[in-house]
Amino acid sequence: MASRSSSDRDLLDRHAEALQLFTDRVHAVRDDQWSAPTPCTEWSVRDLVAHLTSEQLWVPPLVTEGLTVAEVGDAYDGDVLGDDPVAVWDRAAAGAREAFAAPGAFGRTVNLSYGDTAADAYCAQMVSDAVVHSWDLARAIGADEGLPEDLVAFTRREVAPYAKGLSHTGLFAPAVGTEEDADPQTQLLALLGRRV
């Protein structure tokens, strides 16, 4: 079996780190905070965690099983968290991690809502989403909002090519201005419509 390239190992490391970042914040949610608002104006804390959990649940069918979006259908629509949101998140994150780490996974093509995509590019998008939403969740529950420098740098590189078009999707607010000497995390969040 061929060994993984250093870039594949690095991506898997970033993926694991991003999942752990979000996991730490999910585990910090108090019982009275699940209905609290988040910087994602349409979502409560529960909605935000459900969104990320659903995203993780999609990974094994798309990457491991080779299913299309149409074949998966509405299996992960709505609130997927049930009565134990933390446990459901933990299982979903572990499943996504296992799927991306499987031998040959990054050589596959996955069918996403906007078309076929290389699995490693899909993984990179998932890293970025987990990083940004970790900040959203931290702000919502009053946890540490600091993001690891390596994940901030990774996410900035990932989203920079398409950041300007994100507000047109309706999923992101328009970019906000920052001071020229703003730190990298503030610049990243502003790029994605977050006011720090």
Short mmCIF file of N, CA and C in Angstrom, two decimals:
data_model
loop_
_atom_site.label_atom_id
_atom_site.label_comp_id
_atom_site.label_asym_id
_atom_site.label_seq_id
_atom_site.Cartn_x
_atom_site.Cartn_y
_atom_site.Cartn_z
N MET A 1 0.85 -1.18 0.00
CA MET A 1 0.00 0.00 0.00
C MET A 1 0.89 1.24 0.00
N ALA A 2 0.58 2.20 -0.84
CA ALA A 2 1.38 3.42 -0.93
C ALA A 2 1.20 4.25 0.33
N SER A 3 2.29 4.89 0.75
CA SER A 3 2.19 5.75 1.93
C SER A 3 1.51 7.06 1.55
N ARG A 4 0.96 7.74 2.53
CA ARG A 4 0.30 9.01 2.29
C ARG A 4 1.33 10.09 1.99
N SER A 5 0.95 11.02 1.13
CA SER A 5 1.81 12.17 0.89
C SER A 5 1.79 13.08 2.11
N SER A 6 2.81 13.92 2.23
CA SER A 6 2.84 14.84 3.37
C SER A 6 1.66 15.81 3.33
N SER A 7 1.22 16.20 2.13
CA SER A 7 0.08 17.10 2.04
C SER A 7 -1.20 16.42 2.51
N ASP A 8 -1.35 15.13 2.20
CA ASP A 8 -2.51 14.39 2.70
C ASP A 8 -2.47 14.27 4.21
N ARG A 9 -1.30 13.98 4.77
CA ARG A 9 -1.17 13.88 6.22
C ARG A 9 -1.48 15.22 6.87
N ASP A 10 -0.98 16.29 6.27
CA ASP A 10 -1.24 17.62 6.82
C ASP A 10 -2.74 17.94 6.81
N LEU A 11 -3.41 17.60 5.71
CA LEU A 11 -4.85 17.86 5.62
C LEU A 11 -5.61 17.05 6.66
N LEU A 12 -5.23 15.78 6.84
CA LEU A 12 -5.89 14.96 7.86
C LEU A 12 -5.64 15.52 9.26
N ASP A 13 -4.45 16.04 9.49
CA ASP A 13 -4.16 16.66 10.78
C ASP A 13 -5.03 17.90 11.01
N ARG A 14 -5.15 18.73 9.96
CA ARG A 14 -5.99 19.93 10.09
C ARG A 14 -7.44 19.54 10.32
N HIS A 15 -7.89 18.50 9.63
CA HIS A 15 -9.26 18.03 9.79
C HIS A 15 -9.50 17.56 11.22
N ALA A 16 -8.60 16.76 11.74
CA ALA A 16 -8.75 16.28 13.11
C ALA A 16 -8.73 17.44 14.10
N GLU A 17 -7.85 18.40 13.88
CA GLU A 17 -7.74 19.55 14.77
C GLU A 17 -9.02 20.40 14.74
N ALA A 18 -9.57 20.61 13.54
CA ALA A 18 -10.79 21.40 13.42
C ALA A 18 -11.97 20.70 14.08
N LEU A 19 -12.07 19.40 13.90
CA LEU A 19 -13.15 18.66 14.55
C LEU A 19 -13.02 18.73 16.07
N GLN A 20 -11.79 18.62 16.56
CA GLN A 20 -11.59 18.68 18.01
C GLN A 20 -11.95 20.07 18.56
N LEU A 21 -11.61 21.09 17.78
CA LEU A 21 -11.94 22.46 18.17
C LEU A 21 -13.45 22.61 18.36
N PHE A 22 -14.20 22.13 17.40
CA PHE A 22 -15.66 22.22 17.51
C PHE A 22 -16.17 21.31 18.62
N THR A 23 -15.59 20.12 18.73
CA THR A 23 -16.00 19.17 19.77
C THR A 23 -15.84 19.79 21.15
N ASP A 24 -14.72 20.45 21.40
CA ASP A 24 -14.50 21.07 22.71
C ASP A 24 -15.61 22.06 23.04
N ARG A 25 -16.06 22.80 22.04
CA ARG A 25 -17.10 23.78 22.27
C ARG A 25 -18.46 23.12 22.44
N VAL A 26 -18.73 22.07 21.68
CA VAL A 26 -19.99 21.33 21.87
C VAL A 26 -20.08 20.79 23.29
N HIS A 27 -18.98 20.26 23.78
CA HIS A 27 -18.97 19.70 25.14
C HIS A 27 -19.10 20.78 26.21
N ALA A 28 -18.86 22.03 25.84
CA ALA A 28 -18.96 23.13 26.80
C ALA A 28 -20.35 23.76 26.85
N VAL A 29 -21.24 23.36 25.94
CA VAL A 29 -22.59 23.94 25.92
C VAL A 29 -23.35 23.50 27.16
N ARG A 30 -23.85 24.47 27.91
CA ARG A 30 -24.66 24.16 29.08
C ARG A 30 -26.09 23.83 28.65
N ASP A 31 -26.80 23.14 29.50
CA ASP A 31 -28.17 22.74 29.19
C ASP A 31 -29.05 23.93 28.85
N ASP A 32 -28.78 25.08 29.47
CA ASP A 32 -29.63 26.25 29.24
C ASP A 32 -29.18 27.09 28.05
N GLN A 33 -28.19 26.61 27.29
CA GLN A 33 -27.67 27.40 26.18
C GLN A 33 -28.07 26.90 24.79
N TRP A 34 -28.75 25.77 24.70
CA TRP A 34 -29.04 25.19 23.39
C TRP A 34 -29.96 26.08 22.55
N SER A 35 -30.77 26.89 23.19
CA SER A 35 -31.67 27.79 22.44
C SER A 35 -31.10 29.19 22.29
N ALA A 36 -29.87 29.42 22.77
CA ALA A 36 -29.25 30.75 22.70
C ALA A 36 -28.96 31.14 21.25
N PRO A 37 -28.97 32.45 20.95
CA PRO A 37 -28.65 32.90 19.59
C PRO A 37 -27.17 32.75 19.28
N THR A 38 -26.84 32.72 18.00
CA THR A 38 -25.46 32.63 17.54
C THR A 38 -25.20 33.76 16.54
N PRO A 39 -23.94 33.98 16.17
CA PRO A 39 -23.66 34.97 15.12
C PRO A 39 -24.29 34.62 13.77
N CYS A 40 -24.65 33.37 13.58
CA CYS A 40 -25.41 32.96 12.39
C CYS A 40 -26.87 33.31 12.70
N THR A 41 -27.32 34.44 12.21
CA THR A 41 -28.54 35.08 12.71
C THR A 41 -29.78 34.19 12.68
N GLU A 42 -29.83 33.24 11.79
CA GLU A 42 -31.01 32.38 11.71
C GLU A 42 -30.94 31.19 12.66
N TRP A 43 -29.79 30.97 13.29
CA TRP A 43 -29.58 29.73 14.03
C TRP A 43 -29.38 29.94 15.52
N SER A 44 -30.00 29.04 16.29
CA SER A 44 -29.70 28.91 17.71
C SER A 44 -28.45 28.03 17.85
N VAL A 45 -27.98 27.87 19.07
CA VAL A 45 -26.85 26.96 19.32
C VAL A 45 -27.20 25.56 18.82
N ARG A 46 -28.40 25.10 19.12
CA ARG A 46 -28.79 23.76 18.66
C ARG A 46 -28.80 23.69 17.13
N ASP A 47 -29.31 24.71 16.48
CA ASP A 47 -29.34 24.72 15.01
C ASP A 47 -27.92 24.64 14.45
N LEU A 48 -27.02 25.41 15.05
CA LEU A 48 -25.63 25.43 14.58
C LEU A 48 -24.97 24.07 14.74
N VAL A 49 -25.14 23.47 15.90
CA VAL A 49 -24.55 22.15 16.13
C VAL A 49 -25.21 21.11 15.22
N ALA A 50 -26.51 21.23 15.01
CA ALA A 50 -27.20 20.30 14.09
C ALA A 50 -26.65 20.44 12.67
N HIS A 51 -26.39 21.67 12.24
CA HIS A 51 -25.83 21.90 10.91
C HIS A 51 -24.49 21.20 10.74
N LEU A 52 -23.59 21.41 11.70
CA LEU A 52 -22.27 20.78 11.61
C LEU A 52 -22.37 19.26 11.73
N THR A 53 -23.28 18.79 12.58
CA THR A 53 -23.46 17.35 12.74
C THR A 53 -23.95 16.73 11.45
N SER A 54 -24.93 17.36 10.82
CA SER A 54 -25.45 16.87 9.54
C SER A 54 -24.34 16.81 8.50
N GLU A 55 -23.51 17.84 8.46
CA GLU A 55 -22.39 17.84 7.51
C GLU A 55 -21.48 16.63 7.72
N GLN A 56 -21.21 16.30 8.97
CA GLN A 56 -20.35 15.15 9.24
C GLN A 56 -21.04 13.84 8.84
N LEU A 57 -22.34 13.77 9.07
CA LEU A 57 -23.08 12.55 8.72
C LEU A 57 -23.06 12.27 7.22
N TRP A 58 -22.93 13.33 6.41
CA TRP A 58 -22.87 13.17 4.96
C TRP A 58 -21.57 12.51 4.50
N VAL A 59 -20.50 12.64 5.27
CA VAL A 59 -19.18 12.25 4.77
C VAL A 59 -19.08 10.76 4.45
N PRO A 60 -19.42 9.85 5.37
CA PRO A 60 -19.27 8.43 5.02
C PRO A 60 -20.05 7.99 3.77
N PRO A 61 -21.33 8.39 3.63
CA PRO A 61 -22.03 7.98 2.40
C PRO A 61 -21.36 8.50 1.12
N LEU A 62 -20.90 9.75 1.16
CA LEU A 62 -20.31 10.34 -0.04
C LEU A 62 -18.91 9.82 -0.32
N VAL A 63 -18.09 9.73 0.72
CA VAL A 63 -16.68 9.37 0.53
C VAL A 63 -16.47 7.86 0.53
N THR A 64 -17.03 7.17 1.50
CA THR A 64 -16.77 5.73 1.65
C THR A 64 -17.66 4.90 0.74
N GLU A 65 -18.95 5.27 0.70
CA GLU A 65 -19.91 4.47 -0.06
C GLU A 65 -20.06 4.93 -1.50
N GLY A 66 -19.57 6.12 -1.82
CA GLY A 66 -19.64 6.63 -3.18
C GLY A 66 -21.04 7.00 -3.63
N LEU A 67 -21.92 7.30 -2.69
CA LEU A 67 -23.28 7.68 -3.04
C LEU A 67 -23.31 9.12 -3.55
N THR A 68 -24.33 9.44 -4.31
CA THR A 68 -24.53 10.81 -4.78
C THR A 68 -25.44 11.54 -3.79
N VAL A 69 -25.48 12.85 -3.91
CA VAL A 69 -26.38 13.65 -3.08
C VAL A 69 -27.82 13.19 -3.27
N ALA A 70 -28.18 12.92 -4.50
CA ALA A 70 -29.56 12.47 -4.79
C ALA A 70 -29.85 11.14 -4.12
N GLU A 71 -28.86 10.24 -4.09
CA GLU A 71 -29.08 8.93 -3.48
C GLU A 71 -29.22 9.03 -1.95
N VAL A 72 -28.49 9.95 -1.33
CA VAL A 72 -28.62 10.14 0.12
C VAL A 72 -29.95 10.82 0.43
N GLY A 73 -30.35 11.73 -0.47
CA GLY A 73 -31.66 12.37 -0.33
C GLY A 73 -31.76 13.24 0.91
N ASP A 74 -32.89 13.09 1.63
CA ASP A 74 -33.15 13.96 2.79
C ASP A 74 -32.81 13.27 4.11
N ALA A 75 -31.96 12.26 4.07
CA ALA A 75 -31.65 11.47 5.27
C ALA A 75 -31.13 12.32 6.42
N TYR A 76 -30.44 13.40 6.11
CA TYR A 76 -29.83 14.22 7.18
C TYR A 76 -30.42 15.62 7.23
N ASP A 77 -31.63 15.79 6.73
CA ASP A 77 -32.32 17.08 6.83
C ASP A 77 -32.88 17.26 8.23
N GLY A 78 -33.08 18.50 8.60
CA GLY A 78 -33.73 18.80 9.87
C GLY A 78 -32.80 18.63 11.06
N ASP A 79 -33.39 18.52 12.22
CA ASP A 79 -32.64 18.40 13.46
C ASP A 79 -32.24 16.94 13.66
N VAL A 80 -30.96 16.68 13.49
CA VAL A 80 -30.45 15.30 13.58
C VAL A 80 -29.94 14.96 14.98
N LEU A 81 -30.11 15.88 15.94
CA LEU A 81 -29.44 15.73 17.23
C LEU A 81 -30.15 14.86 18.25
N GLY A 82 -31.45 14.68 18.10
CA GLY A 82 -32.17 13.83 19.04
C GLY A 82 -32.08 14.31 20.47
N ASP A 83 -32.11 13.36 21.42
CA ASP A 83 -32.15 13.69 22.84
C ASP A 83 -30.77 13.89 23.45
N ASP A 84 -29.71 13.53 22.72
CA ASP A 84 -28.35 13.64 23.26
C ASP A 84 -27.44 14.29 22.21
N PRO A 85 -27.56 15.61 22.04
CA PRO A 85 -26.81 16.28 20.98
C PRO A 85 -25.30 16.06 21.04
N VAL A 86 -24.75 16.03 22.23
CA VAL A 86 -23.29 15.87 22.35
C VAL A 86 -22.86 14.50 21.85
N ALA A 87 -23.56 13.46 22.24
CA ALA A 87 -23.21 12.11 21.80
C ALA A 87 -23.40 11.95 20.30
N VAL A 88 -24.45 12.54 19.76
CA VAL A 88 -24.69 12.45 18.31
C VAL A 88 -23.58 13.17 17.55
N TRP A 89 -23.19 14.35 18.05
CA TRP A 89 -22.06 15.05 17.41
C TRP A 89 -20.81 14.19 17.46
N ASP A 90 -20.49 13.63 18.62
CA ASP A 90 -19.26 12.84 18.77
C ASP A 90 -19.24 11.68 17.77
N ARG A 91 -20.36 10.99 17.63
CA ARG A 91 -20.41 9.86 16.68
C ARG A 91 -20.26 10.33 15.25
N ALA A 92 -20.93 11.43 14.91
CA ALA A 92 -20.86 11.95 13.54
C ALA A 92 -19.44 12.41 13.20
N ALA A 93 -18.79 13.11 14.14
CA ALA A 93 -17.43 13.58 13.90
C ALA A 93 -16.48 12.40 13.74
N ALA A 94 -16.63 11.38 14.56
CA ALA A 94 -15.77 10.20 14.45
C ALA A 94 -15.97 9.51 13.11
N GLY A 95 -17.21 9.43 12.65
CA GLY A 95 -17.48 8.80 11.35
C GLY A 95 -16.87 9.56 10.19
N ALA A 96 -16.95 10.89 10.24
CA ALA A 96 -16.36 11.70 9.19
C ALA A 96 -14.84 11.56 9.19
N ARG A 97 -14.26 11.59 10.37
CA ARG A 97 -12.80 11.45 10.50
C ARG A 97 -12.35 10.12 9.92
N GLU A 98 -13.05 9.06 10.26
CA GLU A 98 -12.70 7.73 9.77
C GLU A 98 -12.82 7.64 8.26
N ALA A 99 -13.86 8.24 7.71
CA ALA A 99 -14.07 8.18 6.26
C ALA A 99 -12.95 8.89 5.50
N PHE A 100 -12.59 10.10 5.93
CA PHE A 100 -11.53 10.82 5.25
C PHE A 100 -10.16 10.17 5.45
N ALA A 101 -9.95 9.49 6.58
CA ALA A 101 -8.66 8.88 6.88
C ALA A 101 -8.50 7.50 6.24
N ALA A 102 -9.56 6.96 5.66
CA ALA A 102 -9.48 5.62 5.06
C ALA A 102 -8.48 5.61 3.90
N PRO A 103 -7.77 4.51 3.72
CA PRO A 103 -6.82 4.42 2.61
C PRO A 103 -7.49 4.72 1.27
N GLY A 104 -6.88 5.59 0.50
CA GLY A 104 -7.39 5.93 -0.83
C GLY A 104 -8.51 6.94 -0.86
N ALA A 105 -8.96 7.40 0.31
CA ALA A 105 -10.11 8.30 0.34
C ALA A 105 -9.86 9.57 -0.45
N PHE A 106 -8.67 10.14 -0.34
CA PHE A 106 -8.40 11.41 -1.00
C PHE A 106 -8.21 11.27 -2.51
N GLY A 107 -8.15 10.06 -3.00
CA GLY A 107 -8.08 9.85 -4.43
C GLY A 107 -9.46 9.74 -5.08
N ARG A 108 -10.49 9.81 -4.28
CA ARG A 108 -11.84 9.63 -4.79
C ARG A 108 -12.47 10.96 -5.20
N THR A 109 -13.54 10.85 -5.96
CA THR A 109 -14.36 12.01 -6.33
C THR A 109 -15.69 11.85 -5.63
N VAL A 110 -16.16 12.94 -5.03
CA VAL A 110 -17.45 12.89 -4.34
C VAL A 110 -18.45 13.78 -5.06
N ASN A 111 -19.70 13.37 -4.99
CA ASN A 111 -20.78 14.13 -5.62
C ASN A 111 -21.40 15.05 -4.59
N LEU A 112 -21.20 16.36 -4.74
CA LEU A 112 -21.76 17.34 -3.84
C LEU A 112 -22.92 18.07 -4.52
N SER A 113 -23.57 18.95 -3.80
CA SER A 113 -24.75 19.63 -4.34
C SER A 113 -24.41 20.46 -5.58
N TYR A 114 -23.18 20.96 -5.66
CA TYR A 114 -22.78 21.80 -6.79
C TYR A 114 -21.95 21.04 -7.82
N GLY A 115 -21.84 19.72 -7.69
CA GLY A 115 -21.14 18.94 -8.69
C GLY A 115 -20.07 18.03 -8.10
N ASP A 116 -19.38 17.32 -8.98
CA ASP A 116 -18.34 16.40 -8.53
C ASP A 116 -17.11 17.17 -8.06
N THR A 117 -16.53 16.70 -6.96
CA THR A 117 -15.42 17.38 -6.31
C THR A 117 -14.43 16.35 -5.80
N ALA A 118 -13.15 16.68 -5.86
CA ALA A 118 -12.13 15.79 -5.29
C ALA A 118 -12.36 15.68 -3.79
N ALA A 119 -12.19 14.48 -3.25
CA ALA A 119 -12.45 14.26 -1.82
C ALA A 119 -11.55 15.10 -0.93
N ASP A 120 -10.31 15.34 -1.36
CA ASP A 120 -9.44 16.16 -0.51
C ASP A 120 -9.91 17.61 -0.50
N ALA A 121 -10.46 18.10 -1.60
CA ALA A 121 -11.02 19.46 -1.62
C ALA A 121 -12.26 19.53 -0.73
N TYR A 122 -13.06 18.50 -0.74
CA TYR A 122 -14.23 18.41 0.14
C TYR A 122 -13.78 18.45 1.60
N CYS A 123 -12.74 17.71 1.93
CA CYS A 123 -12.22 17.70 3.29
C CYS A 123 -11.74 19.10 3.69
N ALA A 124 -11.05 19.78 2.80
CA ALA A 124 -10.55 21.13 3.10
C ALA A 124 -11.72 22.08 3.37
N GLN A 125 -12.80 21.94 2.62
CA GLN A 125 -13.98 22.78 2.86
C GLN A 125 -14.58 22.47 4.23
N MET A 126 -14.58 21.20 4.60
CA MET A 126 -15.13 20.81 5.90
C MET A 126 -14.29 21.35 7.04
N VAL A 127 -12.97 21.37 6.85
CA VAL A 127 -12.09 21.96 7.86
C VAL A 127 -12.46 23.42 8.06
N SER A 128 -12.55 24.16 6.97
CA SER A 128 -12.84 25.59 7.06
C SER A 128 -14.18 25.86 7.72
N ASP A 129 -15.18 25.07 7.38
CA ASP A 129 -16.49 25.26 7.98
C ASP A 129 -16.46 25.01 9.48
N ALA A 130 -15.75 23.97 9.90
CA ALA A 130 -15.65 23.66 11.32
C ALA A 130 -14.92 24.76 12.08
N VAL A 131 -13.88 25.32 11.46
CA VAL A 131 -13.11 26.38 12.11
C VAL A 131 -13.99 27.61 12.34
N VAL A 132 -14.64 28.08 11.30
CA VAL A 132 -15.45 29.30 11.42
C VAL A 132 -16.62 29.08 12.38
N HIS A 133 -17.26 27.94 12.29
CA HIS A 133 -18.39 27.69 13.18
C HIS A 133 -17.94 27.42 14.62
N SER A 134 -16.68 27.03 14.82
CA SER A 134 -16.16 26.93 16.18
C SER A 134 -16.16 28.31 16.84
N TRP A 135 -15.79 29.31 16.07
CA TRP A 135 -15.83 30.67 16.60
C TRP A 135 -17.27 31.09 16.88
N ASP A 136 -18.18 30.79 15.94
CA ASP A 136 -19.59 31.12 16.14
C ASP A 136 -20.12 30.51 17.43
N LEU A 137 -19.80 29.23 17.64
CA LEU A 137 -20.31 28.53 18.81
C LEU A 137 -19.67 29.09 20.08
N ALA A 138 -18.38 29.37 20.02
CA ALA A 138 -17.70 29.94 21.18
C ALA A 138 -18.33 31.27 21.58
N ARG A 139 -18.58 32.12 20.61
CA ARG A 139 -19.19 33.41 20.92
C ARG A 139 -20.58 33.21 21.52
N ALA A 140 -21.33 32.27 21.00
CA ALA A 140 -22.70 32.05 21.47
C ALA A 140 -22.75 31.57 22.91
N ILE A 141 -21.77 30.78 23.33
CA ILE A 141 -21.84 30.19 24.67
C ILE A 141 -20.86 30.84 25.65
N GLY A 142 -20.12 31.86 25.19
CA GLY A 142 -19.19 32.54 26.07
C GLY A 142 -17.91 31.77 26.33
N ALA A 143 -17.52 30.93 25.38
CA ALA A 143 -16.27 30.16 25.51
C ALA A 143 -15.11 30.93 24.88
N ASP A 144 -13.92 30.38 24.98
CA ASP A 144 -12.73 31.00 24.40
C ASP A 144 -12.92 31.11 22.89
N GLU A 145 -12.82 32.33 22.36
CA GLU A 145 -13.03 32.56 20.93
C GLU A 145 -11.74 32.44 20.11
N GLY A 146 -10.64 32.22 20.76
CA GLY A 146 -9.38 32.10 20.04
C GLY A 146 -9.33 30.86 19.17
N LEU A 147 -8.82 31.03 17.95
CA LEU A 147 -8.67 29.92 17.01
C LEU A 147 -7.18 29.66 16.79
N PRO A 148 -6.77 28.40 16.68
CA PRO A 148 -5.37 28.10 16.45
C PRO A 148 -4.84 28.77 15.17
N GLU A 149 -3.63 29.30 15.24
CA GLU A 149 -3.07 30.05 14.12
C GLU A 149 -3.00 29.21 12.85
N ASP A 150 -2.64 27.93 12.99
CA ASP A 150 -2.51 27.10 11.78
C ASP A 150 -3.86 26.90 11.11
N LEU A 151 -4.92 26.79 11.90
CA LEU A 151 -6.26 26.62 11.31
C LEU A 151 -6.76 27.92 10.70
N VAL A 152 -6.43 29.04 11.31
CA VAL A 152 -6.80 30.33 10.72
C VAL A 152 -6.11 30.50 9.37
N ALA A 153 -4.81 30.21 9.33
CA ALA A 153 -4.07 30.35 8.08
C ALA A 153 -4.61 29.40 7.01
N PHE A 154 -4.89 28.16 7.40
CA PHE A 154 -5.44 27.18 6.46
C PHE A 154 -6.77 27.67 5.90
N THR A 155 -7.65 28.13 6.79
CA THR A 155 -8.98 28.55 6.36
C THR A 155 -8.92 29.79 5.48
N ARG A 156 -8.05 30.72 5.79
CA ARG A 156 -7.91 31.90 4.93
C ARG A 156 -7.47 31.49 3.52
N ARG A 157 -6.52 30.58 3.44
CA ARG A 157 -6.08 30.11 2.10
C ARG A 157 -7.21 29.41 1.38
N GLU A 158 -8.00 28.65 2.11
CA GLU A 158 -9.08 27.88 1.50
C GLU A 158 -10.20 28.77 0.97
N VAL A 159 -10.63 29.75 1.76
CA VAL A 159 -11.80 30.52 1.38
C VAL A 159 -11.50 31.75 0.54
N ALA A 160 -10.25 32.21 0.55
CA ALA A 160 -9.91 33.45 -0.17
C ALA A 160 -10.35 33.45 -1.63
N PRO A 161 -10.16 32.36 -2.38
CA PRO A 161 -10.52 32.41 -3.80
C PRO A 161 -12.01 32.61 -4.07
N TYR A 162 -12.86 32.22 -3.13
CA TYR A 162 -14.30 32.32 -3.39
C TYR A 162 -15.04 33.13 -2.34
N ALA A 163 -14.33 33.78 -1.45
CA ALA A 163 -14.97 34.50 -0.34
C ALA A 163 -15.94 35.58 -0.82
N LYS A 164 -15.58 36.30 -1.88
CA LYS A 164 -16.42 37.41 -2.32
C LYS A 164 -17.80 36.94 -2.78
N GLY A 165 -17.89 35.72 -3.25
CA GLY A 165 -19.18 35.22 -3.72
C GLY A 165 -20.03 34.57 -2.65
N LEU A 166 -19.48 34.41 -1.45
CA LEU A 166 -20.21 33.66 -0.42
C LEU A 166 -21.48 34.37 0.04
N SER A 167 -21.45 35.69 0.09
CA SER A 167 -22.65 36.39 0.57
C SER A 167 -23.83 36.20 -0.38
N HIS A 168 -23.54 35.92 -1.64
CA HIS A 168 -24.61 35.71 -2.63
C HIS A 168 -25.34 34.39 -2.42
N THR A 169 -24.71 33.48 -1.64
CA THR A 169 -25.35 32.19 -1.39
C THR A 169 -26.47 32.31 -0.35
N GLY A 170 -26.46 33.42 0.40
CA GLY A 170 -27.42 33.58 1.47
C GLY A 170 -26.99 32.90 2.77
N LEU A 171 -25.86 32.20 2.75
CA LEU A 171 -25.37 31.49 3.93
C LEU A 171 -24.37 32.32 4.72
N PHE A 172 -23.86 33.39 4.11
CA PHE A 172 -22.86 34.23 4.76
C PHE A 172 -23.27 35.70 4.62
N ALA A 173 -22.98 36.47 5.66
CA ALA A 173 -23.17 37.92 5.56
C ALA A 173 -22.05 38.49 4.70
N PRO A 174 -22.23 39.66 4.12
CA PRO A 174 -21.16 40.29 3.34
C PRO A 174 -19.95 40.56 4.23
N ALA A 175 -18.78 40.57 3.60
CA ALA A 175 -17.54 40.86 4.32
C ALA A 175 -17.64 42.21 5.01
N VAL A 176 -16.98 42.34 6.14
CA VAL A 176 -16.95 43.60 6.87
C VAL A 176 -15.51 44.13 6.88
N GLY A 177 -15.39 45.43 7.00
CA GLY A 177 -14.07 46.05 6.99
C GLY A 177 -13.33 45.81 8.30
N THR A 178 -12.00 45.84 8.22
CA THR A 178 -11.16 45.71 9.40
C THR A 178 -10.05 46.75 9.34
N GLU A 179 -9.41 46.96 10.46
CA GLU A 179 -8.22 47.80 10.49
C GLU A 179 -7.11 47.11 9.69
N GLU A 180 -6.23 47.91 9.10
CA GLU A 180 -5.15 47.34 8.29
C GLU A 180 -4.26 46.40 9.10
N ASP A 181 -4.10 46.71 10.38
CA ASP A 181 -3.22 45.90 11.22
C ASP A 181 -3.98 44.85 12.02
N ALA A 182 -5.21 44.52 11.60
CA ALA A 182 -5.99 43.50 12.30
C ALA A 182 -5.27 42.16 12.26
N ASP A 183 -5.44 41.39 13.31
CA ASP A 183 -4.78 40.08 13.37
C ASP A 183 -5.43 39.13 12.36
N PRO A 184 -4.74 38.03 12.01
CA PRO A 184 -5.26 37.11 10.99
C PRO A 184 -6.64 36.54 11.31
N GLN A 185 -6.91 36.25 12.58
CA GLN A 185 -8.23 35.70 12.92
C GLN A 185 -9.32 36.73 12.65
N THR A 186 -9.09 37.97 13.05
CA THR A 186 -10.08 39.03 12.81
C THR A 186 -10.29 39.22 11.31
N GLN A 187 -9.22 39.19 10.53
CA GLN A 187 -9.34 39.34 9.08
C GLN A 187 -10.15 38.20 8.47
N LEU A 188 -9.91 36.97 8.93
CA LEU A 188 -10.65 35.82 8.43
C LEU A 188 -12.13 35.97 8.75
N LEU A 189 -12.45 36.27 9.98
CA LEU A 189 -13.85 36.38 10.38
C LEU A 189 -14.56 37.51 9.65
N ALA A 190 -13.85 38.63 9.46
CA ALA A 190 -14.44 39.75 8.72
C ALA A 190 -14.71 39.37 7.28
N LEU A 191 -13.79 38.61 6.69
CA LEU A 191 -13.95 38.14 5.32
C LEU A 191 -15.24 37.34 5.17
N LEU A 192 -15.61 36.65 6.25
CA LEU A 192 -16.80 35.79 6.23
C LEU A 192 -17.99 36.45 6.92
N GLY A 193 -17.95 37.77 7.05
CA GLY A 193 -19.10 38.51 7.52
C GLY A 193 -19.30 38.54 9.01
N ARG A 194 -18.28 38.16 9.77
CA ARG A 194 -18.39 38.18 11.23
C ARG A 194 -17.80 39.46 11.80
N ARG A 195 -18.53 40.06 12.73
CA ARG A 195 -18.01 41.25 13.44
C ARG A 195 -17.47 40.79 14.78
N VAL A 196 -16.20 41.03 15.00
CA VAL A 196 -15.55 40.54 16.22
C VAL A 196 -15.81 41.50 17.38
#
